[in-house]
XYZ file of N, CA and C in Angstrom:
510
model
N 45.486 138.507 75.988
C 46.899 138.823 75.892
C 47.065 140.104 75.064
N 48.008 141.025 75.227
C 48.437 142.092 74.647
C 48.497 141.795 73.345
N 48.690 142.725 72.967
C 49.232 142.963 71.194
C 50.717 142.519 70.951
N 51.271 141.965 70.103
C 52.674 141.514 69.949
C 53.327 142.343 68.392
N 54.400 143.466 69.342
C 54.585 144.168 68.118
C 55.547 143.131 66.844
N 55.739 143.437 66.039
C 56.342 143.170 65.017
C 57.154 144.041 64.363
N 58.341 143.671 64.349
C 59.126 144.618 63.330
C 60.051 143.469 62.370
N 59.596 144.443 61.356
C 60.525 144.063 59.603
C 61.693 145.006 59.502
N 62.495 143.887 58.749
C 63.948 143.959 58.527
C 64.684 144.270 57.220
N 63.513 143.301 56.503
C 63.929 142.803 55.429
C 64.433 141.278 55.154
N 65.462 141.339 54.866
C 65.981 139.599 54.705
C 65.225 138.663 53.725
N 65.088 137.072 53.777
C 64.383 136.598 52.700
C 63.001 136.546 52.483
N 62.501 136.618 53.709
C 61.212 136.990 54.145
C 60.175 138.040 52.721
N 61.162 138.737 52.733
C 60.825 140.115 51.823
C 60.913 140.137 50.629
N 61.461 139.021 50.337
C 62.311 139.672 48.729
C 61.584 138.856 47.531
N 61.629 139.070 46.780
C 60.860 139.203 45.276
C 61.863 138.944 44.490
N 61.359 138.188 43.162
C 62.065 137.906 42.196
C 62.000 138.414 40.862
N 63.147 139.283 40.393
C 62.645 139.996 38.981
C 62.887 139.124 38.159
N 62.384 138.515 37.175
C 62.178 138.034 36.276
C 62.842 137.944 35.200
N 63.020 139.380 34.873
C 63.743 139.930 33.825
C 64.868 140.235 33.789
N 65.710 140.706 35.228
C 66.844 140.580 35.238
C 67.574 139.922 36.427
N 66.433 138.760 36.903
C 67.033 137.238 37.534
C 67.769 138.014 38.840
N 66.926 138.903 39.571
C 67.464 139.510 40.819
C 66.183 139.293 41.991
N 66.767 139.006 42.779
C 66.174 139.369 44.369
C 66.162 140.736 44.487
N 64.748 141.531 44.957
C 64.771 142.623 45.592
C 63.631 142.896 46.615
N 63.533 144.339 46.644
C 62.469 144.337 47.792
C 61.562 145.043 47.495
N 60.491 145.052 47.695
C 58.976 146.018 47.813
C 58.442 146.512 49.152
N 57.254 145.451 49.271
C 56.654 146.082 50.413
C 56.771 144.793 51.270
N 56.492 145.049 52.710
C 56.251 143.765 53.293
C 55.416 142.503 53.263
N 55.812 141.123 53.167
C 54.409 140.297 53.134
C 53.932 139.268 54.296
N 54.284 140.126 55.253
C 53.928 140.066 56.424
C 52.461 139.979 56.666
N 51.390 141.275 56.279
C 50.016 141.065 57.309
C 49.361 139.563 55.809
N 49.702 139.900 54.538
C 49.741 138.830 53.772
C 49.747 137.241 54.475
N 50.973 137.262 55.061
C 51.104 135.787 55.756
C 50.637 135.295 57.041
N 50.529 136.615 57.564
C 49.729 136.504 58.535
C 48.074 135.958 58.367
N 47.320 136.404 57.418
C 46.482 136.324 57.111
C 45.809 134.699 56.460
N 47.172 134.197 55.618
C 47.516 132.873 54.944
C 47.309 131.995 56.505
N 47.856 132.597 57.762
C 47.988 131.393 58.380
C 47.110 131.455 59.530
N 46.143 132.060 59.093
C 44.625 132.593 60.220
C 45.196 132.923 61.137
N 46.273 133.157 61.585
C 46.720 133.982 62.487
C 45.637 135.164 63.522
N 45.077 134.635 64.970
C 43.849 135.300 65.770
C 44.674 136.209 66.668
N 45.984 136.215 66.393
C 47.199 137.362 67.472
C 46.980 138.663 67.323
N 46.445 139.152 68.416
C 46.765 140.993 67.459
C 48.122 141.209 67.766
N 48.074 142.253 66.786
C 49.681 142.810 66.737
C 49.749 143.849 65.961
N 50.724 144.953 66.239
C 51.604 146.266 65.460
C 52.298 145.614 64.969
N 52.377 146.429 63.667
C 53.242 146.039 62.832
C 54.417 147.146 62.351
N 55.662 147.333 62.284
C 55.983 148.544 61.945
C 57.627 147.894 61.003
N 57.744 148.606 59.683
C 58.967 148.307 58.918
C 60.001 149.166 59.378
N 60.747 148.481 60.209
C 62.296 149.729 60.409
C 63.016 149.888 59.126
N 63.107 148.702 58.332
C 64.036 148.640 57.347
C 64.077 147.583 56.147
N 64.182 147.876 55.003
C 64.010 146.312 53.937
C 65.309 146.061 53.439
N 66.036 145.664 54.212
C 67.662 145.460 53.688
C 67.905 143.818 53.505
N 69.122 143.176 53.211
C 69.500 141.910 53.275
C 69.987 142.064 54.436
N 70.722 140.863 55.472
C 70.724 141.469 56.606
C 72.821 140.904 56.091
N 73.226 141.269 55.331
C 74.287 140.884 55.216
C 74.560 142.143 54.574
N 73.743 143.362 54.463
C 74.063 144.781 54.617
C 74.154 145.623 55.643
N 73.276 145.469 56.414
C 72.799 145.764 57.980
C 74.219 146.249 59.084
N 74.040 147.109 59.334
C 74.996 148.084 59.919
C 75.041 147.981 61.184
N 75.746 147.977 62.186
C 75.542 148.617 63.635
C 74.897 149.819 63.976
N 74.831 150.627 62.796
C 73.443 151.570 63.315
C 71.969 151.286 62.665
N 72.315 150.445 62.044
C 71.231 149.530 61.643
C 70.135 148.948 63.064
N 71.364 147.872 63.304
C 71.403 147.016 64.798
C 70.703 148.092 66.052
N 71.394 149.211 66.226
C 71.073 150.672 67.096
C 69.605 150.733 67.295
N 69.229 150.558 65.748
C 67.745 151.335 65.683
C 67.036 150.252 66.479
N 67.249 148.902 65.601
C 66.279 147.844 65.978
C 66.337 147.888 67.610
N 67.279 147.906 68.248
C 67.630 148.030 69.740
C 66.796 148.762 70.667
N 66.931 150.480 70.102
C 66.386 150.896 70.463
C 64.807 150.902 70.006
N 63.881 150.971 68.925
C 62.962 149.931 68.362
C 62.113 149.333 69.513
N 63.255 148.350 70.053
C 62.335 147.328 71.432
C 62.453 147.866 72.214
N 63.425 148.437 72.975
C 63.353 149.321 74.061
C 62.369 150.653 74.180
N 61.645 150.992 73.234
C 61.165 152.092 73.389
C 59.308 151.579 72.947
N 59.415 150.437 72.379
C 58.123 149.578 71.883
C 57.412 149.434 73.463
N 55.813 149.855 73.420
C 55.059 149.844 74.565
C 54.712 148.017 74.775
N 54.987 147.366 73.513
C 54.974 145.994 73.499
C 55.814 145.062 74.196
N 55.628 144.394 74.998
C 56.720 143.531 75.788
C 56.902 142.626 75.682
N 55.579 141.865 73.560
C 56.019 140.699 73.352
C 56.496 140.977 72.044
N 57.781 140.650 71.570
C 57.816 141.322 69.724
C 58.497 140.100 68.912
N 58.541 140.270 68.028
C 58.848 139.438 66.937
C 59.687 140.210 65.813
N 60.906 139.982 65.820
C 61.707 140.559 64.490
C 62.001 139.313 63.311
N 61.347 140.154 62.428
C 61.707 139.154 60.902
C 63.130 139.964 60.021
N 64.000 139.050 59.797
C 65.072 139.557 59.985
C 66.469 138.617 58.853
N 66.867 138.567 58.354
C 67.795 137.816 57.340
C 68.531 136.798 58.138
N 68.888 135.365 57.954
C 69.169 134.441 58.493
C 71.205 134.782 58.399
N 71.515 135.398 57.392
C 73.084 135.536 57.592
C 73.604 136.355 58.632
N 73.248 137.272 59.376
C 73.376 137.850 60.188
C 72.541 138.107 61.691
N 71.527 137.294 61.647
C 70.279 137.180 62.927
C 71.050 136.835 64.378
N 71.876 136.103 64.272
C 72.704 136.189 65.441
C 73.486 137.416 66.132
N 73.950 137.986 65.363
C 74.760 139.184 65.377
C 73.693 140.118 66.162
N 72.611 140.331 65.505
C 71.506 140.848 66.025
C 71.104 140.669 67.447
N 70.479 139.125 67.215
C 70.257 138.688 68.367
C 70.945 139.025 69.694
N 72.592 139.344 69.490
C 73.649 139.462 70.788
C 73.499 140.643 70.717
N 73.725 141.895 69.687
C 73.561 143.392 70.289
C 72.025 143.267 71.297
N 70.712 142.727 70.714
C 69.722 142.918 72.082
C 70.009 142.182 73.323
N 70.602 140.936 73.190
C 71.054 139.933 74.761
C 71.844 141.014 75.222
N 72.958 141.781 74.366
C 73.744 142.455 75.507
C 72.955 143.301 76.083
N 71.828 143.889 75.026
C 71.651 145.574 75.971
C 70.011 144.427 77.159
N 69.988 144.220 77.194
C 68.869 143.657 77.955
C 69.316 143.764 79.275
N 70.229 144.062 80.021
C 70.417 144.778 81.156
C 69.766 146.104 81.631
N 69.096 146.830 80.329
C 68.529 147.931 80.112
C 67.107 147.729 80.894
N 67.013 148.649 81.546
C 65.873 147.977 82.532
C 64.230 148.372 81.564
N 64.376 148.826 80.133
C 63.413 149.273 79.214
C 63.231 147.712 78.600
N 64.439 146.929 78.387
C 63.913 145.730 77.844
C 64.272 144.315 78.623
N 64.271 144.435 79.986
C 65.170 143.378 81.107
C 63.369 142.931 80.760
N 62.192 143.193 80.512
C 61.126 142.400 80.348
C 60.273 142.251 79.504
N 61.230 142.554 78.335
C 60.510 142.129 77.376
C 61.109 140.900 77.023
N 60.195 139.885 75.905
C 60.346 138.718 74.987
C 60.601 139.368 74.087
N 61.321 138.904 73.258
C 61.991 138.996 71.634
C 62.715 137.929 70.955
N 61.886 137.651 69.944
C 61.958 136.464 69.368
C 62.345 137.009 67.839
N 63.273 136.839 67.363
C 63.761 137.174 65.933
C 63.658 136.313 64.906
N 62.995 135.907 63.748
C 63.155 134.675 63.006
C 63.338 135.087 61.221
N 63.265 134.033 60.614
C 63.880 134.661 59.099
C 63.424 133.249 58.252
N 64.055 133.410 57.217
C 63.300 132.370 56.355
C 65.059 131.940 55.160
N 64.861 131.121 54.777
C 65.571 130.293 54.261
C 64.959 130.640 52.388
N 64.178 130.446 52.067
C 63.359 130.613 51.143
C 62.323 132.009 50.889
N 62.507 132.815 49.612
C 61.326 133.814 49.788
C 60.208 133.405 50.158
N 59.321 134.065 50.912
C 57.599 133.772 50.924
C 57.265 133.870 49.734
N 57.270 134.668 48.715
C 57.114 134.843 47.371
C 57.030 133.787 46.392
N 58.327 131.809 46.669
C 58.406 131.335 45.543
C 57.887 130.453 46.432
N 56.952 130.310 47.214
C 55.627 129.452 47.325
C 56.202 128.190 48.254
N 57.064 127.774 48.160
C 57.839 126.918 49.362
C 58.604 127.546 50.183
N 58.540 128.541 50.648
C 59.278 129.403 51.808
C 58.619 128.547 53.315
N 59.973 128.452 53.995
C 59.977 128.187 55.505
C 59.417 129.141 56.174
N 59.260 130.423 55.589
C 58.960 131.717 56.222
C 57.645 131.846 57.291
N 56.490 131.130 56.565
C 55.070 131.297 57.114
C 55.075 130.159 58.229
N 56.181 128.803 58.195
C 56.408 128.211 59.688
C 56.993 128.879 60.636
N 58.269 129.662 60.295
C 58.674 130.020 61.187
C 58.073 131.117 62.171
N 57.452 132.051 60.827
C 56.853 132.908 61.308
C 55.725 132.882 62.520
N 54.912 131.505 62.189
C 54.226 131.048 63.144
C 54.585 130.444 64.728
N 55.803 129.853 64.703
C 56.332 129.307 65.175
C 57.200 130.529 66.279
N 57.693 131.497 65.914
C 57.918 132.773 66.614
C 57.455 133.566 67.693
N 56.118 133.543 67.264
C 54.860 134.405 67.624
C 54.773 133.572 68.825
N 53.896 132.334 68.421
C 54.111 131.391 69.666
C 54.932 131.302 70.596
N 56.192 131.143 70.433
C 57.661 131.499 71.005
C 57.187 132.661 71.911
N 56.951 133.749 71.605
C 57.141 135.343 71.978
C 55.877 135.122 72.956
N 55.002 134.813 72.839
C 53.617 134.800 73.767
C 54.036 133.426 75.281
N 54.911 132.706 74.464
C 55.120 131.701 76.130
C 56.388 131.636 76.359
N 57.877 132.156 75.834
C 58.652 132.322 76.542
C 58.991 133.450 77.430
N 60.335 133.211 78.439
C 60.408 133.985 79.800
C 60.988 135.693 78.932
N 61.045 136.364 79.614
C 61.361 137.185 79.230
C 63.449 136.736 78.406
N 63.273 137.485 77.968
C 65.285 137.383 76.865
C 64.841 137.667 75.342
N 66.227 137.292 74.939
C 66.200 137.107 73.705
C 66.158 135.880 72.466
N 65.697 135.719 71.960
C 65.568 134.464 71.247
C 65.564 134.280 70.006
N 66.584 133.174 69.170
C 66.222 132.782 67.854
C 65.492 131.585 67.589
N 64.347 131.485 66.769
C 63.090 130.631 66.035
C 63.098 130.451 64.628
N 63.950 129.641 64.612
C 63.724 128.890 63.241
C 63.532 127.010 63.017
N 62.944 126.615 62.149
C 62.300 125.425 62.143
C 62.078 124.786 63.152
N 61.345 125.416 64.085
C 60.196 124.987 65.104
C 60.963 125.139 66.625
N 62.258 125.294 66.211
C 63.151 125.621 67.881
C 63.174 126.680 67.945
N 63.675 127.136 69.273
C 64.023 128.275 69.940
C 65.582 128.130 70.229
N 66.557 129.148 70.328
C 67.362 129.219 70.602
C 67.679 130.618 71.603
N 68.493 130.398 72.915
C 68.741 131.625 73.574
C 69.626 132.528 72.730
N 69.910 134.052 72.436
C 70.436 134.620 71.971
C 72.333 134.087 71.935
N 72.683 133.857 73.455
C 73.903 133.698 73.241
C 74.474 132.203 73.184
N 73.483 130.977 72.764
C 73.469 129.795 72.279
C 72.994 129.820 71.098
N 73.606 130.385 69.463
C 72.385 129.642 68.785
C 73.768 130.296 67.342
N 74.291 129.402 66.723
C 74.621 129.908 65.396
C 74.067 129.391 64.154
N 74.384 129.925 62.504
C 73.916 129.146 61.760
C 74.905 127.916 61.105
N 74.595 126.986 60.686
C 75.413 126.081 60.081
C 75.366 126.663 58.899
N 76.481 127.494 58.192
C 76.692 127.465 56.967
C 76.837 126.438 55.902
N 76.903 125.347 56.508
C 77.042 124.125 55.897
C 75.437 123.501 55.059
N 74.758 123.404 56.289
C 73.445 123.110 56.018
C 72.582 124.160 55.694
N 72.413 125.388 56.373
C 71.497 126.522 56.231
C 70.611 126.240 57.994
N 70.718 125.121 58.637
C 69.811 125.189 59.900
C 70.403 125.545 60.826
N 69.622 126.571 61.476
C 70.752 127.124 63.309
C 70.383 125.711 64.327
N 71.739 125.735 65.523
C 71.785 124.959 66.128
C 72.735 125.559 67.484
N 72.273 124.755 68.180
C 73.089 125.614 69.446
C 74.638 125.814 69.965
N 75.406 126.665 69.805
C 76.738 126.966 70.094
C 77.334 125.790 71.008
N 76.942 125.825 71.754
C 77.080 125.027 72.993
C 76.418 123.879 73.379
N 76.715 122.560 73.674
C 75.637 121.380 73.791
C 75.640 121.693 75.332
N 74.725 121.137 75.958
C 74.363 121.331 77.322
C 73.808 120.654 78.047
């Protein structure tokens, strides 16, 4: 099987805890890190568009990542990406996927609930759980978090709980 690109976002995935003045921030990615944690045998590109919260994240933010997949020689990818806004995301790529650059690619977007950093992060399941996703689903768009898949234009988060679930029962 091909290589499965990867692109970073930022979100909780990323973020670090200062100590000293009791803040979340960002460094570098700990991505090939977790990858590595979870013997992960996938090849894959890896490339950082951006280390933001995704509850900063812009529509030309959204633009890049868009274009990002559309222009990625990869046709299986994986975006790690902040859980407050991953939907939002998710629908700018469902819409443009008429684009005949990404009508065949997979894209699977996922995020974490918890930093990877404070050692109980959801991050390194989901993350796993994604990849997988991206290598056997049909071509679209998709959200992957705690072990489901969701189609791009079925899937919000419960602010209530913190778990996505599908818009629509069916």
């Amino acid at each position: 099987m091909a290589a499965i690109r990867i692109f970073v976002t930022g979100g909780t995935f990323d973020k670090e805890y200062d100590e000293i003045n009791g803040r979340l921030f960002f460094k570098d990615t700990h991505l090939p890190e977790m990858l590595k944690l979870g013997r992960s045998l996938v090849e894959f590109e890896l490339r950082t568009l951006m280390m933001i919260d995704s509850l900063d994240m812009t529509d030309d933010d959204r633009a890049l990542i868009v274009k990002s997949c559309a222009t990625s020689p990869e046709d299986r990818i994986v975006i790690t990406h902040g859980t407050d806004t991953m939907e939002q995301t998710a629908r700018a790529l469902g819409t443009a996927m008429t684009d005949s650059k990404l009508a065949k690619k997979t894209i699977v977007l996922t995020g974490a609930m918890i930093p990877y950093k404070f050692g109980s992060s959801d991050g390194l399941f989901n993350l796993g759980s994604a990849i997988a996703f991206a290598q056997s689903l049909h071509p679209g768009v998709y959200v992957a978090m705690n072990g489901r898949f969701f189609p791009w234009d079925n899937v919000t988060k419960d602010k209530r709980t913190g778990e996505f679930r599908e818009t629509t029962s069916k």
